[in-house]
Amino acid sequence: MSWGTELWDQYDNLALHTQKGIDFLDKYGNFVRDRCAIELEYASKLRRLVKNYQPKKKEEEDYEYTSWQAFRNVLKEIGDLAGQREIVAETLQAKVIHGISLLSKNLRDDRKKSLTEGAQLTHTLTNQIAALERAKRNYDKSYRDAEKSIENYQKADADLNLSRADVEKHKHNMTMKCQQSDDSKNEYANQLQKSNKLQQTHYETSLPEVFNRLQEIDEKRTKGLKEFIKSAADAESSVAPIIARCLEGIVKASESIDEKEDSLKVIERYKSGFTPPTDIPFEDLSKVDAESSNYSSQNNLGINNMTQKGTMGATKLKKRVGIFGIFGSNKNTLSTDGMKEDFSDLPPNQRRKKLMAKIQEIQQKITQETAAYDGLVKMKGVYEANTMLGDPTTVDAQLNESGSRLEKLKSELKKFKMYLDAANNAQMMQHSPQQHRNMYNGQRSSRHSNGSGENEDGEDNPDDAGSLSSSASPESGLGTSHTSLPGSGQGSANDNTHPEDMYYEAELLQPLGTCKALYPFDATSEGSIPMAEGEELQVIELDQGDGWTRVRRMCGASGWEEGFVPTSYIESTLYA
């Protein structure tokens, strides 16, 4: 089926239809162009959104949590999504919009050329039909004139009154009119034959060829639109796998969130390392003066403040140190961020973290500086082997500078390792049950001895107080316990006590009851002893609020072992 055969008489409609088709193609091109603008705007807004929500410098420490890290990964995937939308827009611009513009221009040119040829063919046929009409009118007029001249000649020939000359005149006129009629007839016949032939060629060959070209143009336009729509879909589907991977990345980021891990990181970040304050002992005003009472209240307030400081964030600690640290009694050098060099102004746990980070930083610098030093040594060796390449003496100064920097870094590393060892030792001592009892009894002894727990600088120093009375600690089996039975040995022991005396005085600590081990316990700190589940032990000193109970284990007929176990691990039965 072709337009030239079926639509031979629809020239105007075909011209209008092809024009509408090309206009529709341009309309689709405008649609794709507007879509490209939307894709680019969407990508631009996505990128701006990702940029606005990127972590700030002050929030970097918060991104150690899995939830924050997952959000940062989501931002990365959203940025990749924006890039894929830009690729879609670029592909549509290059393959679809440009192709539509080129195809539309070619179709318009071909349509114009075909319609111009069709118009010329139609004009030629119209002129031929007009010539045929003129020939027919001439033939009709000459035929009537010839008939009239014949009629006049017959009348003149029958009229006896006319002369012979008049008759010949009518005859000559008749002959001329008849000849004109025959000529007009022949002309009309020729024009008719020519018109029929031209009309047959026009409707059977020439115009169908024009219509068929218009059909090809329209089909080419339709096929092009089909391909462009498919190309637009291909541009979308080509990035679909990458978009799917971005979405998978977002899902993976969500699955990486671990609430338990974040909880542990909160503990690790804010844990001070301090121990909870012990129970405030009863102060008998009849035996303790007002000064020691004030010391007790100030000491407990100091512990509470210390505990609160341990829960502060690092930024708040820096601000507090920056304001008040310069007036402290510790003459330690302050770093650029307002903290002391050994981070002694931080809580124990935070101090160890800072020291470990500082050691790691110094180790990285040492590695870099070592590599630079080795490179200079190799360069000097090359210069010494071939003086044409350079002067070896020019490297000596750089080697000396690098060596001095390396030695300085090693010295700093050694210094901060000593700081870390000191912090670890202090933490181990702080968490041992013996240290708890030493601190408590030491504070009590110092208060009774001088009524104050302050050193010469006016600062609280419970560690020093504890060291003054460490020989009277309950772990040694000597000294006074506020939960021991009366008459169990009052007074203090000295450093020269003989083993027999220690054993004798230890026997004076009568058991307060018995206990049964609910769980097994492995002794990992100073002053504690292990126990097995279900083991029976003697209670010789009750829990003083620090979570530890002093027990005794009988070892055969002539031996015994004392130490501390967790109160929550035993079930005690005290004597009435």
Coordinates of C-alpha atoms in Angstrom, one line a residue:
M1 CA 0.0 0.0 0.0
S2 CA 1.4 3.3 -1.1
W3 CA 0.2 6.9 -0.8
G4 CA 0.8 7.4 -4.6
T5 CA -1.8 4.7 -5.4
E6 CA -4.3 5.2 -2.6
L7 CA -4.1 8.9 -2.0
W8 CA -3.6 10.2 -5.6
D9 CA -6.0 13.0 -5.0
Q10 CA -5.0 14.0 -1.4
Y11 CA -2.1 16.3 -2.2
D12 CA -3.2 19.0 0.3
N13 CA -4.0 16.6 3.1
L14 CA -0.7 14.8 2.7
A15 CA 1.2 18.1 2.7
L16 CA -0.6 19.0 6.0
H17 CA -0.1 15.6 7.5
T18 CA 3.7 15.6 6.9
Q19 CA 3.9 19.1 8.3
K20 CA 2.1 18.0 11.5
G21 CA 4.4 14.9 11.8
I22 CA 7.6 17.0 11.7
D23 CA 6.1 19.4 14.2
F24 CA 5.3 16.5 16.5
L25 CA 8.9 15.3 16.2
D26 CA 10.1 18.8 17.2
K27 CA 7.6 18.6 20.1
Y28 CA 9.2 15.4 21.4
G29 CA 12.6 17.0 21.0
N30 CA 11.4 19.9 23.2
F31 CA 10.1 17.4 25.7
V32 CA 13.5 15.6 25.9
R33 CA 15.3 19.0 26.2
D34 CA 13.1 20.0 29.1
R35 CA 13.7 16.6 30.7
C36 CA 17.4 17.1 30.4
A37 CA 17.1 20.4 32.2
I38 CA 15.1 18.7 35.0
E39 CA 17.7 15.9 35.2
L40 CA 20.6 18.5 35.5
E41 CA 18.7 20.5 38.0
Y42 CA 17.9 17.4 40.0
A43 CA 21.6 16.3 39.9
S44 CA 22.7 19.8 40.9
K45 CA 20.3 19.9 43.9
L46 CA 21.4 16.4 45.0
R47 CA 25.0 17.5 44.9
R48 CA 24.2 20.7 46.8
L49 CA 22.2 18.6 49.4
V50 CA 25.2 16.2 49.8
K51 CA 27.6 19.2 50.2
N52 CA 25.4 20.8 52.8
Y53 CA 25.2 17.7 54.9
Q54 CA 28.9 16.7 54.7
P55 CA 30.4 16.4 58.2
K56 CA 31.9 19.5 59.6
K57 CA 35.3 19.6 61.1
K58 CA 33.9 19.9 64.6
E59 CA 31.7 16.8 64.0
E60 CA 34.5 14.5 62.8
E61 CA 34.8 12.8 66.2
D62 CA 31.1 11.9 66.1
Y63 CA 31.6 9.9 62.9
E64 CA 33.3 7.1 64.8
Y65 CA 29.8 5.7 65.4
T66 CA 28.4 3.3 62.9
S67 CA 25.2 5.3 62.5
W68 CA 27.1 8.4 61.6
Q69 CA 29.5 6.4 59.3
A70 CA 26.5 4.9 57.6
F71 CA 25.0 8.3 57.0
R72 CA 28.3 9.5 55.4
N73 CA 28.2 6.4 53.1
V74 CA 24.6 7.3 52.2
L75 CA 25.8 10.8 51.3
K76 CA 28.5 9.3 49.1
E77 CA 26.0 7.0 47.3
I78 CA 23.6 10.0 46.8
G79 CA 26.5 11.9 45.2
D80 CA 27.0 8.9 42.9
L81 CA 23.3 9.0 42.1
A82 CA 23.6 12.6 41.1
G83 CA 26.5 11.8 38.8
Q84 CA 24.3 9.1 37.1
R85 CA 21.5 11.6 36.5
E86 CA 24.1 13.9 34.9
I87 CA 25.2 11.1 32.6
V88 CA 21.5 10.5 31.6
A89 CA 21.1 14.2 30.8
E90 CA 24.4 14.2 28.8
T91 CA 23.4 11.0 26.8
L92 CA 19.9 12.5 26.0
Q93 CA 21.5 15.7 24.9
A94 CA 24.1 14.0 22.7
K95 CA 22.1 11.1 21.2
V96 CA 18.4 12.2 21.3
I97 CA 18.2 16.0 21.1
H98 CA 21.0 16.4 18.6
G99 CA 19.6 13.5 16.5
I100 CA 16.1 14.9 16.5
S101 CA 17.3 18.4 15.5
L102 CA 19.3 16.9 12.6
L103 CA 16.5 14.6 11.5
S104 CA 13.9 17.3 11.6
K105 CA 16.0 19.6 9.5
N106 CA 16.6 16.9 6.8
L107 CA 12.9 15.9 6.8
R108 CA 11.8 19.5 6.3
D109 CA 14.3 20.0 3.4
D110 CA 13.1 16.7 1.8
R111 CA 9.5 17.6 2.3
K112 CA 9.9 21.0 0.9
K113 CA 11.7 19.6 -2.2
S114 CA 9.0 17.0 -2.8
L115 CA 6.2 19.4 -2.3
T116 CA 7.9 21.9 -4.7
E117 CA 8.1 19.2 -7.3
G118 CA 4.5 18.1 -6.7
A119 CA 3.4 21.7 -7.1
Q120 CA 5.3 22.1 -10.3
L121 CA 3.7 18.9 -11.7
T122 CA 0.3 20.1 -10.6
H123 CA 0.9 23.5 -12.2
T124 CA 2.0 21.9 -15.5
L125 CA -1.1 19.7 -15.5
T126 CA -3.3 22.7 -14.7
N127 CA -1.8 24.7 -17.5
Q128 CA -2.4 21.9 -20.0
I129 CA -6.0 21.6 -18.9
A130 CA -6.4 25.3 -19.4
A131 CA -4.9 25.1 -22.9
L132 CA -7.3 22.3 -23.6
E133 CA -10.2 24.4 -22.5
R134 CA -9.0 27.3 -24.7
A135 CA -8.7 25.0 -27.7
K136 CA -12.1 23.6 -27.0
R137 CA -13.6 27.1 -26.9
N138 CA -11.9 28.1 -30.1
Y139 CA -13.1 25.0 -31.8
D140 CA -16.6 25.6 -30.5
K141 CA -16.6 29.2 -31.8
S142 CA -15.0 28.4 -35.2
Y143 CA -17.5 25.5 -35.6
R144 CA -20.5 27.8 -35.1
D145 CA -18.9 30.4 -37.4
A146 CA -18.4 27.8 -40.1
E147 CA -22.1 26.6 -39.8
K148 CA -23.3 30.2 -40.0
S149 CA -21.1 30.9 -43.1
I150 CA -22.4 27.8 -44.8
E151 CA -26.0 28.9 -44.0
N152 CA -25.3 32.4 -45.4
Y153 CA -23.7 30.9 -48.5
Q154 CA -26.7 28.7 -49.1
K155 CA -29.1 31.7 -48.7
A156 CA -27.0 33.8 -51.1
D157 CA -26.8 31.0 -53.7
A158 CA -30.6 30.6 -53.6
D159 CA -31.2 34.4 -53.8
L160 CA -31.6 35.3 -57.5
N161 CA -31.3 39.0 -56.8
L162 CA -27.7 38.8 -55.7
S163 CA -24.9 39.1 -58.2
R164 CA -22.4 36.4 -59.0
A165 CA -19.7 38.4 -57.1
D166 CA -21.7 38.4 -53.9
V167 CA -22.3 34.7 -54.1
E168 CA -18.6 34.1 -54.6
K169 CA -17.9 36.3 -51.6
H170 CA -20.1 34.2 -49.4
K171 CA -18.6 31.1 -50.8
H172 CA -15.1 32.3 -50.0
N173 CA -16.1 33.3 -46.5
M174 CA -17.7 29.8 -46.0
T175 CA -14.5 28.1 -47.2
M176 CA -12.4 30.2 -44.8
K177 CA -14.7 29.6 -41.8
C178 CA -14.8 25.9 -42.5
Q179 CA -11.0 25.8 -42.7
Q180 CA -10.7 27.6 -39.4
S181 CA -13.2 25.2 -37.9
D182 CA -11.1 22.3 -39.0
D183 CA -7.9 23.9 -37.7
S184 CA -9.6 24.5 -34.3
K185 CA -10.8 21.0 -34.3
N186 CA -7.4 19.6 -34.9
E187 CA -5.9 21.9 -32.3
Y188 CA -8.5 20.8 -29.8
A189 CA -7.9 17.1 -30.6
N190 CA -4.1 17.7 -30.2
Q191 CA -4.6 19.5 -26.9
L192 CA -7.0 16.8 -25.7
Q193 CA -4.5 14.0 -26.6
K194 CA -1.7 15.9 -24.9
S195 CA -3.8 16.6 -21.8
N196 CA -4.8 13.1 -21.5
K197 CA -1.3 11.8 -21.8
L198 CA 0.0 14.4 -19.3
Q199 CA -2.8 13.7 -16.9
Q200 CA -2.2 10.0 -17.1
T201 CA 1.5 10.5 -16.5
H202 CA 0.8 12.9 -13.7
Y203 CA -1.6 10.7 -11.7
E204 CA 0.0 7.4 -12.5
T205 CA 3.8 8.2 -12.4
S206 CA 4.9 11.7 -11.5
L207 CA 2.6 12.6 -8.6
P208 CA 2.7 9.1 -7.1
E209 CA 6.5 9.3 -7.0
V210 CA 6.1 12.6 -5.0
F211 CA 3.6 11.1 -2.7
N212 CA 5.7 8.0 -2.1
R213 CA 8.7 10.2 -1.2
L214 CA 6.4 12.0 1.2
Q215 CA 5.4 8.6 2.6
E216 CA 9.1 7.7 3.0
I217 CA 9.7 11.0 4.8
D218 CA 6.8 10.4 7.1
E219 CA 7.9 6.8 7.8
K220 CA 11.5 8.0 8.4
R221 CA 10.2 10.5 10.9
T222 CA 8.1 7.8 12.6
K223 CA 11.0 5.4 12.7
G224 CA 13.3 8.1 14.0
L225 CA 10.9 8.9 16.8
K226 CA 10.8 5.2 17.7
E227 CA 14.5 5.0 17.9
F228 CA 14.8 8.2 19.9
I229 CA 12.3 7.0 22.5
K230 CA 14.3 3.7 22.7
S231 CA 17.5 5.7 23.0
A232 CA 16.1 7.7 25.8
A233 CA 15.1 4.5 27.6
D234 CA 18.6 3.0 26.9
A235 CA 20.2 6.1 28.4
E236 CA 18.2 5.4 31.6
S237 CA 18.8 1.7 31.6
S238 CA 22.5 2.1 31.0
V239 CA 22.9 3.7 34.4
A240 CA 20.3 1.5 36.1
P241 CA 23.0 -1.1 37.2
I242 CA 25.1 1.7 38.8
I243 CA 22.0 3.2 40.4
A244 CA 21.1 -0.2 41.7
R245 CA 24.6 -0.6 43.1
C246 CA 24.2 2.9 44.8
L247 CA 20.9 1.7 46.3
E248 CA 22.6 -1.5 47.4
G249 CA 25.3 0.6 48.9
I250 CA 22.7 2.6 50.9
V251 CA 21.1 -0.7 52.1
K252 CA 24.6 -2.0 53.0
A253 CA 25.2 1.3 54.9
S254 CA 22.0 0.8 56.8
E255 CA 23.0 -2.8 57.6
S256 CA 26.4 -1.7 58.9
I257 CA 24.8 0.2 61.7
D258 CA 25.4 -1.7 65.0
E259 CA 23.6 -0.2 68.0
K260 CA 25.7 -2.3 70.4
E261 CA 29.0 -1.2 68.9
D262 CA 27.8 2.4 69.1
S263 CA 27.0 1.9 72.7
L264 CA 30.4 0.5 73.4
K265 CA 32.0 3.5 71.5
V266 CA 30.0 5.9 73.7
I267 CA 31.5 4.1 76.7
E268 CA 35.0 4.3 75.2
R269 CA 34.6 7.9 74.3
Y270 CA 33.2 9.3 77.5
K271 CA 34.5 6.8 80.1
S272 CA 36.6 8.7 82.6
G273 CA 38.3 5.8 84.3
F274 CA 37.5 7.0 87.7
T275 CA 35.8 4.7 90.2
P276 CA 32.5 5.6 91.8
P277 CA 32.8 7.3 95.2
T278 CA 32.6 5.1 98.2
D279 CA 30.0 5.5 101.0
I280 CA 30.5 8.6 103.0
P281 CA 31.5 7.4 106.5
F282 CA 29.8 8.6 109.6
E283 CA 31.6 11.4 111.3
D284 CA 31.2 11.4 115.1
L285 CA 31.5 15.1 116.0
S286 CA 32.5 14.2 119.5
K287 CA 35.7 12.6 118.2
V288 CA 36.4 14.6 115.1
D289 CA 37.1 18.3 115.0
A290 CA 35.4 20.7 112.6
E291 CA 38.4 20.9 110.3
S292 CA 38.4 17.2 109.5
S293 CA 34.6 17.3 108.9
N294 CA 35.1 20.1 106.4
Y295 CA 37.8 18.0 104.7
S296 CA 35.5 15.0 104.4
S297 CA 32.7 17.0 102.7
Q298 CA 35.2 18.8 100.4
N299 CA 36.8 15.4 99.5
N300 CA 33.5 13.9 98.5
L301 CA 32.6 17.0 96.5
G302 CA 36.0 16.7 94.8
I303 CA 35.3 13.1 93.8
N304 CA 31.9 14.0 92.5
N305 CA 33.3 16.9 90.5
M306 CA 36.0 14.6 89.2
T307 CA 33.4 12.1 88.1
Q308 CA 31.4 14.7 86.3
K309 CA 34.5 16.0 84.5
G310 CA 35.1 12.5 83.3
T311 CA 31.8 12.5 81.5
M312 CA 32.5 15.7 79.6
G313 CA 33.3 15.8 75.9
A314 CA 36.8 16.5 74.7
T315 CA 35.9 20.0 73.4
K316 CA 34.5 21.1 76.7
L317 CA 37.6 19.8 78.5
K318 CA 39.8 21.8 76.2
K319 CA 37.8 25.0 76.9
R320 CA 38.0 24.4 80.7
V321 CA 41.7 23.8 80.5
G322 CA 42.3 26.8 78.4
I323 CA 40.7 29.0 81.0
F324 CA 41.7 27.5 84.3
G325 CA 44.6 25.2 83.5
I326 CA 47.2 28.1 83.4
F327 CA 46.4 28.8 87.1
G328 CA 47.0 25.1 88.3
S329 CA 49.8 24.0 90.4
N330 CA 51.1 21.5 87.8
K331 CA 53.8 23.2 85.8
N332 CA 53.5 20.8 82.9
T333 CA 53.9 22.4 79.5
L334 CA 50.6 23.1 77.7
S335 CA 50.2 21.9 74.1
T336 CA 48.7 24.0 71.3
D337 CA 45.2 22.9 72.0
G338 CA 45.4 24.0 75.6
M339 CA 46.0 20.6 77.2
K340 CA 49.0 19.6 79.2
E341 CA 51.8 17.7 77.4
D342 CA 51.2 14.4 79.2
F343 CA 47.4 15.0 79.2
S344 CA 47.3 14.6 83.0
D345 CA 44.4 17.1 83.1
L346 CA 42.2 14.5 81.4
P347 CA 40.4 11.6 83.0
P348 CA 42.4 8.4 83.1
N349 CA 40.7 6.7 80.2
Q350 CA 40.7 9.7 78.0
R351 CA 44.3 10.4 78.9
R352 CA 45.4 6.9 77.7
K353 CA 43.5 7.4 74.5
K354 CA 45.2 10.7 73.8
L355 CA 48.6 9.3 74.7
M356 CA 48.1 6.2 72.4
A357 CA 47.0 8.5 69.6
K358 CA 50.0 10.8 70.2
I359 CA 52.3 7.7 70.1
Q360 CA 50.8 6.5 66.9
E361 CA 51.2 10.0 65.3
I362 CA 54.9 10.1 66.4
Q363 CA 55.5 6.6 65.0
Q364 CA 54.1 7.6 61.7
K365 CA 56.4 10.7 61.6
I366 CA 59.4 8.5 62.5
T367 CA 58.5 6.1 59.6
Q368 CA 58.3 9.0 57.2
E369 CA 61.5 10.7 58.5
T370 CA 63.3 7.3 58.4
A371 CA 62.4 6.9 54.8
A372 CA 63.5 10.4 54.0
Y373 CA 66.8 9.8 55.8
D374 CA 67.4 6.5 53.9
G375 CA 66.7 8.3 50.6
L376 CA 69.3 11.0 51.5
V377 CA 71.8 8.2 52.3
K378 CA 71.2 6.5 49.0
M379 CA 71.5 9.9 47.2
K380 CA 74.8 10.6 48.9
G381 CA 76.1 7.1 47.9
V382 CA 75.1 7.8 44.3
Y383 CA 76.9 11.2 44.3
E384 CA 80.0 9.6 45.9
A385 CA 80.0 6.9 43.2
N386 CA 79.6 9.4 40.4
T387 CA 80.6 13.0 41.2
M388 CA 79.2 14.1 37.8
L389 CA 75.7 13.7 39.2
G390 CA 76.2 16.0 42.2
D391 CA 78.3 17.0 45.2
P392 CA 78.0 14.6 48.2
T393 CA 78.7 17.4 50.6
T394 CA 75.5 19.1 49.7
V395 CA 73.6 16.2 51.2
D396 CA 75.4 16.3 54.5
A397 CA 73.5 19.3 55.9
Q398 CA 70.2 17.6 55.0
L399 CA 71.3 14.4 56.5
N400 CA 72.2 16.2 59.8
E401 CA 68.9 18.0 59.9
S402 CA 67.0 14.7 59.2
G403 CA 69.0 12.9 61.8
S404 CA 68.4 15.5 64.4
R405 CA 64.6 15.5 63.6
L406 CA 64.7 11.7 63.9
E407 CA 66.4 11.7 67.2
K408 CA 64.0 14.3 68.5
L409 CA 61.0 12.2 67.4
K410 CA 62.5 9.1 69.0
S411 CA 63.0 11.1 72.2
E412 CA 59.4 12.2 72.1
L413 CA 58.2 8.7 71.5
K414 CA 60.1 7.4 74.5
K415 CA 58.8 10.2 76.6
F416 CA 55.1 9.6 75.7
K417 CA 55.6 5.8 76.2
M418 CA 56.7 6.6 79.7
Y419 CA 53.6 8.8 80.1
L420 CA 51.4 5.9 78.8
D421 CA 53.1 3.3 81.2
A422 CA 52.5 5.7 84.1
A423 CA 48.9 6.1 83.1
N424 CA 48.4 2.3 82.8
N425 CA 50.0 1.6 86.1
A426 CA 47.9 4.3 87.8
Q427 CA 44.8 2.7 86.3
M428 CA 45.7 -0.8 87.4
M429 CA 46.3 0.4 90.9
Q430 CA 43.1 2.4 90.9
H431 CA 41.0 -0.7 90.0
S432 CA 42.6 -3.1 92.5
P433 CA 40.6 -3.8 95.7
Q434 CA 43.7 -3.2 97.8
Q435 CA 44.1 0.3 96.4
H436 CA 40.5 1.1 97.3
R437 CA 41.0 0.0 100.9
N438 CA 44.4 1.8 101.0
M439 CA 42.9 5.0 99.8
Y440 CA 40.0 4.8 102.2
N441 CA 42.0 3.9 105.3
G442 CA 44.8 6.2 104.2
Q443 CA 42.4 9.2 104.1
R444 CA 41.0 8.2 107.4
S445 CA 44.4 7.9 109.0
S446 CA 45.6 11.2 107.5
R447 CA 42.5 13.0 108.8
H448 CA 43.0 11.6 112.3
S449 CA 46.7 12.5 112.2
N450 CA 46.6 16.1 110.9
G451 CA 43.0 16.9 110.3
S452 CA 43.6 17.7 106.7
G453 CA 44.0 15.8 103.4
E454 CA 45.7 18.6 101.6
N455 CA 49.4 18.9 100.5
E456 CA 51.6 21.9 100.9
D457 CA 50.2 23.4 97.7
G458 CA 46.7 23.3 99.1
E459 CA 45.5 20.5 96.7
D460 CA 43.7 17.3 97.6
N461 CA 46.0 14.3 97.3
P462 CA 44.3 11.1 98.4
D463 CA 47.1 9.0 96.8
D464 CA 49.7 10.6 99.1
A465 CA 47.4 10.1 102.1
G466 CA 46.9 6.5 101.2
S467 CA 50.7 6.0 101.0
L468 CA 51.2 7.4 104.5
S469 CA 49.1 4.6 106.0
S470 CA 49.6 1.7 103.5
S471 CA 51.2 -0.4 106.2
A472 CA 47.8 -0.3 108.1
S473 CA 45.8 -1.6 105.1
P474 CA 43.4 -4.5 105.7
E475 CA 45.0 -6.6 103.0
S476 CA 48.2 -7.0 105.1
G477 CA 46.2 -8.6 107.9
L478 CA 47.2 -5.7 110.2
G479 CA 45.6 -2.5 111.4
T480 CA 42.1 -1.7 112.3
S481 CA 38.9 -2.6 110.4
H482 CA 35.7 -0.9 111.2
T483 CA 33.8 -4.2 110.7
S484 CA 36.1 -6.5 112.8
L485 CA 35.0 -7.7 116.2
P486 CA 36.0 -5.7 119.2
G487 CA 39.3 -6.7 120.7
S488 CA 40.6 -8.0 117.4
G489 CA 43.8 -6.0 117.7
Q490 CA 43.8 -2.3 117.9
G491 CA 46.9 -0.3 116.9
S492 CA 49.1 -0.3 113.9
A493 CA 52.0 -2.4 112.8
N494 CA 55.4 -1.3 111.6
D495 CA 57.6 -2.4 108.8
N496 CA 59.8 -4.6 111.1
T497 CA 57.0 -7.0 112.2
H498 CA 58.1 -10.6 112.2
P499 CA 56.2 -13.3 110.4
E500 CA 55.2 -14.9 113.6
D501 CA 53.7 -11.6 114.9
M502 CA 51.8 -11.1 111.6
Y503 CA 50.4 -14.6 111.9
Y504 CA 49.5 -14.0 115.5
E505 CA 47.8 -10.7 114.8
A506 CA 46.0 -12.1 111.7
E507 CA 44.5 -14.8 113.9
L508 CA 43.0 -12.1 116.0
L509 CA 40.6 -11.2 113.1
Q510 CA 37.7 -13.4 114.0
P511 CA 35.4 -14.5 111.1
L512 CA 32.2 -12.5 110.9
G513 CA 30.4 -15.3 109.1
T514 CA 30.6 -17.6 106.1
C515 CA 30.0 -17.2 102.4
K516 CA 29.4 -19.5 99.4
A517 CA 30.8 -18.7 95.9
L518 CA 28.0 -18.3 93.5
Y519 CA 30.3 -18.0 90.5
P520 CA 33.9 -18.8 89.8
F521 CA 36.4 -15.9 90.1
D522 CA 39.9 -15.5 88.7
A523 CA 42.0 -13.1 90.7
T524 CA 43.4 -10.5 88.3
S525 CA 44.2 -7.6 90.6
E526 CA 46.4 -7.0 93.6
G527 CA 44.9 -8.2 96.9
S528 CA 42.3 -10.5 95.4
I529 CA 42.2 -14.3 95.6
P530 CA 40.5 -16.8 93.2
M531 CA 37.6 -19.0 94.2
A532 CA 35.7 -21.9 92.6
E533 CA 31.9 -22.1 92.3
G534 CA 30.3 -23.5 95.4
E535 CA 33.4 -23.0 97.5
E536 CA 32.8 -22.2 101.2
L537 CA 34.9 -19.3 102.7
Q538 CA 35.0 -17.3 105.9
V539 CA 34.0 -13.6 105.9
I540 CA 36.5 -11.6 107.9
E541 CA 35.6 -8.1 106.7
L542 CA 32.4 -6.8 105.1
D543 CA 32.0 -4.8 102.0
Q544 CA 32.8 -1.2 102.7
G545 CA 31.0 0.1 99.6
D546 CA 33.7 -0.6 97.1
G547 CA 32.2 -3.9 95.9
W548 CA 34.8 -6.2 97.5
T549 CA 34.5 -8.5 100.6
R550 CA 37.5 -9.8 102.5
V551 CA 37.4 -13.5 102.9
R552 CA 39.7 -16.3 104.3
R553 CA 40.3 -19.8 102.9
M554 CA 41.6 -22.5 105.1
C555 CA 44.6 -24.3 103.5
G556 CA 45.1 -27.6 105.4
A557 CA 45.5 -27.9 109.1
S558 CA 48.1 -25.2 109.7
G559 CA 47.6 -22.7 106.9
W560 CA 45.2 -20.1 105.5
E561 CA 44.9 -17.6 102.7
E562 CA 43.2 -14.2 102.8
G563 CA 42.1 -11.8 100.1
F564 CA 39.3 -9.9 98.4
V565 CA 36.5 -11.3 96.2
P566 CA 33.6 -9.5 94.5
T567 CA 30.6 -9.1 96.8
S568 CA 28.2 -9.9 94.0
Y569 CA 29.9 -13.3 93.4
I570 CA 29.2 -14.6 96.9
E571 CA 26.2 -15.3 99.2
S572 CA 27.1 -14.4 102.8
T573 CA 25.7 -15.8 106.1
L574 CA 26.8 -13.7 109.0
Y575 CA 27.0 -14.9 112.6
A576 CA 24.3 -13.5 115.0

